[in-house]
PDB file of C-alpha atoms in Angstrom:
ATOM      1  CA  UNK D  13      56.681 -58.443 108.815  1.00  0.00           C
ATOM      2  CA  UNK D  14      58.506 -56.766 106.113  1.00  0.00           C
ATOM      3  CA  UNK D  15      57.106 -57.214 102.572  1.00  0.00           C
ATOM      4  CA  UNK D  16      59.877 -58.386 100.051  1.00  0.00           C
ATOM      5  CA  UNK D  17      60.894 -55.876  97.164  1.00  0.00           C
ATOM      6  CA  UNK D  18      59.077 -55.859  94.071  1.00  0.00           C
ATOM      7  CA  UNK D  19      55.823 -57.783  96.155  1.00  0.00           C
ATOM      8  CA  UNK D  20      52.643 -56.034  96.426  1.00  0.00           C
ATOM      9  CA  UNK D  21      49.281 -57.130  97.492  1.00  0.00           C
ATOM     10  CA  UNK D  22      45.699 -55.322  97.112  1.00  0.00           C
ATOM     11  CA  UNK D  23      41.991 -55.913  97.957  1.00  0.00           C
ATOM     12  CA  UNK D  24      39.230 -54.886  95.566  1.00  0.00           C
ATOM     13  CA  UNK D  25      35.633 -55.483  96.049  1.00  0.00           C
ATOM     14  CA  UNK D  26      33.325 -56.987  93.192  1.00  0.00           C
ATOM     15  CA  UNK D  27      30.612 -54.951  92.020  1.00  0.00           C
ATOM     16  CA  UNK D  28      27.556 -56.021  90.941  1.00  0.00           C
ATOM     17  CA  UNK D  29      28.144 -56.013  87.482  1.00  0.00           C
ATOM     18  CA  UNK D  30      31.092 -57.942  88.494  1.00  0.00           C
ATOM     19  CA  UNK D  31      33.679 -54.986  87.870  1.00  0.00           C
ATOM     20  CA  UNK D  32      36.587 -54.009  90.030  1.00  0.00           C
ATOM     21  CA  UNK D  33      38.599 -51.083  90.602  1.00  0.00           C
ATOM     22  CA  UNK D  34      42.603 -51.747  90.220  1.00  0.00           C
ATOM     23  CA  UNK D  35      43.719 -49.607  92.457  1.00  0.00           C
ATOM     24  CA  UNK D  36      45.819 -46.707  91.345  1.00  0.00           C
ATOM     25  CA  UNK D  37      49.110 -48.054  92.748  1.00  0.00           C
ATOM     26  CA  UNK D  38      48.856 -50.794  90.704  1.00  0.00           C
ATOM     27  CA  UNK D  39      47.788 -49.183  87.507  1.00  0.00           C
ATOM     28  CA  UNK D  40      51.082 -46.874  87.831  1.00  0.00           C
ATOM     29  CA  UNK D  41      53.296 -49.925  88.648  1.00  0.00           C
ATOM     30  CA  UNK D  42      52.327 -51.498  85.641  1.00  0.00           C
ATOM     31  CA  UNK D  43      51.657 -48.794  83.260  1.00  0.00           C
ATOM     32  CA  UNK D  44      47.883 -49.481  83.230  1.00  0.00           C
ATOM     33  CA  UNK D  45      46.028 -46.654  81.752  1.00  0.00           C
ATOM     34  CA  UNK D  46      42.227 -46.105  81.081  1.00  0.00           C
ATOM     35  CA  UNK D  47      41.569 -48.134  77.473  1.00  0.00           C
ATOM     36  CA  UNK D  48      43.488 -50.747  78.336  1.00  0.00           C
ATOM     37  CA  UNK D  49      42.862 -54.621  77.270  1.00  0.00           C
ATOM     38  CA  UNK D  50      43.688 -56.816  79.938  1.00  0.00           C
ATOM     39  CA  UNK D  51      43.968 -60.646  79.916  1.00  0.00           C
ATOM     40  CA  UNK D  52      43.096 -62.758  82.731  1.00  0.00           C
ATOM     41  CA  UNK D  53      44.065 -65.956  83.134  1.00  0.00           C
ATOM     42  CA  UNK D  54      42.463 -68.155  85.207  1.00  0.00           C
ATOM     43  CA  UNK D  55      42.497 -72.140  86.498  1.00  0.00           C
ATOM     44  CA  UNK D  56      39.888 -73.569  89.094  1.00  0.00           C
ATOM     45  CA  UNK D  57      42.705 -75.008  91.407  1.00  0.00           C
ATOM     46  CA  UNK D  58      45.137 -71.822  91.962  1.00  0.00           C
ATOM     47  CA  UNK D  59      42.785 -69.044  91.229  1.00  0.00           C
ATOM     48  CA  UNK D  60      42.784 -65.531  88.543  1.00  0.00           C
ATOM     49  CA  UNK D  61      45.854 -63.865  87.573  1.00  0.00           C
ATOM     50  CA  UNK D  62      46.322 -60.334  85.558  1.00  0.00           C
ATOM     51  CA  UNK D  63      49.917 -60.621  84.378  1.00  0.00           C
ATOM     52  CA  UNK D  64      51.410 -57.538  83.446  1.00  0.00           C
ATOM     53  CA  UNK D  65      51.054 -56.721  79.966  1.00  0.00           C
ATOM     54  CA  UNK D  66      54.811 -56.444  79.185  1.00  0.00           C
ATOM     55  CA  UNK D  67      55.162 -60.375  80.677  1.00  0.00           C
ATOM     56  CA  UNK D  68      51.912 -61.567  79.680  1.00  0.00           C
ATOM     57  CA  UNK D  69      53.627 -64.050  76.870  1.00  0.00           C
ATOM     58  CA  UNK D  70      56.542 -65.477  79.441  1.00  0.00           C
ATOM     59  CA  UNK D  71      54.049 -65.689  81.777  1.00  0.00           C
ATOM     60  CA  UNK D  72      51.220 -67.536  80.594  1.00  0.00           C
ATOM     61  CA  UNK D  73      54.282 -69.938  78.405  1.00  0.00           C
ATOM     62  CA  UNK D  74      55.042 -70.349  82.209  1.00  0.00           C
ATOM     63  CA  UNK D  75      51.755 -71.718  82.979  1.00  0.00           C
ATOM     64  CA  UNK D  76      50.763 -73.978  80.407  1.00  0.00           C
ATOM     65  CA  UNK D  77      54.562 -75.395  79.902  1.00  0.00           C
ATOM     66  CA  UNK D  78      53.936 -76.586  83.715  1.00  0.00           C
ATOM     67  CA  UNK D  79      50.762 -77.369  83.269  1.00  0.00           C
ATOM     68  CA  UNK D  80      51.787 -79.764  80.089  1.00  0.00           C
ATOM     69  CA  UNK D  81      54.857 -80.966  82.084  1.00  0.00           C
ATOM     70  CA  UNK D  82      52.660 -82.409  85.413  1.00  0.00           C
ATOM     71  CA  UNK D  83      50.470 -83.850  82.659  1.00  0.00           C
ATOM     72  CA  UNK D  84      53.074 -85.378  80.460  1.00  0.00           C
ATOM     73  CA  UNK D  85      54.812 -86.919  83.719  1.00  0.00           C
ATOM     74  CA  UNK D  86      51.746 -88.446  85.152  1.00  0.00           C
ATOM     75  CA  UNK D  87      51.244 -90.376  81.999  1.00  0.00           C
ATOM     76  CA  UNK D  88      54.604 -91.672  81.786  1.00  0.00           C
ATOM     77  CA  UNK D  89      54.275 -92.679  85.246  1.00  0.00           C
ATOM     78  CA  UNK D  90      51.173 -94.654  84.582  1.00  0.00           C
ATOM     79  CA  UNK D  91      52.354 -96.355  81.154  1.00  0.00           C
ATOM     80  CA  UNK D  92      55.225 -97.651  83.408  1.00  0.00           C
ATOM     81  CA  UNK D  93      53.077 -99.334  85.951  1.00  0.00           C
TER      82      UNK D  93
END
């Protein structure tokens, strides 16, 4: 199966501290470098994310503007019923 552009997928391993390596691929593809703050968003249903730093704003406005949608719907569903 051929991966699609721009897609990438790695495995890291936990320590006990509860560290992990980003592997150097990945740093390089998104101009990680040693110092670096990260953010890391997470939500119990659909699991971490470490958005790139450039796209961290779009991305996480992505998130909770869903987030706020799905919620926003379901309550105007049930005031109608």
């Amino acid at each position: 199966m051929k991966k699609p552009k721009g897609k990438y997928a790695w495995t890291v391993t936990v320590g006990e501290k509860g560290q992990i390596v980003i592997p150097k691929q990945a740093r390089e593809i998104f101009g990680i470098s040693p110092g670096d703050s990260l953010i890391i968003l997470g939500d119990e249903s659909k699991g971490l994310a470490i958005p790139p730093k450039n796209l961290f704003a779009r991305f996480a406005s992505a998130v909770f503007e869903t987030d706020a949608e799905n919620e926003e719907k379901q309550q105007n569903g049930d005031e109608e019923h």
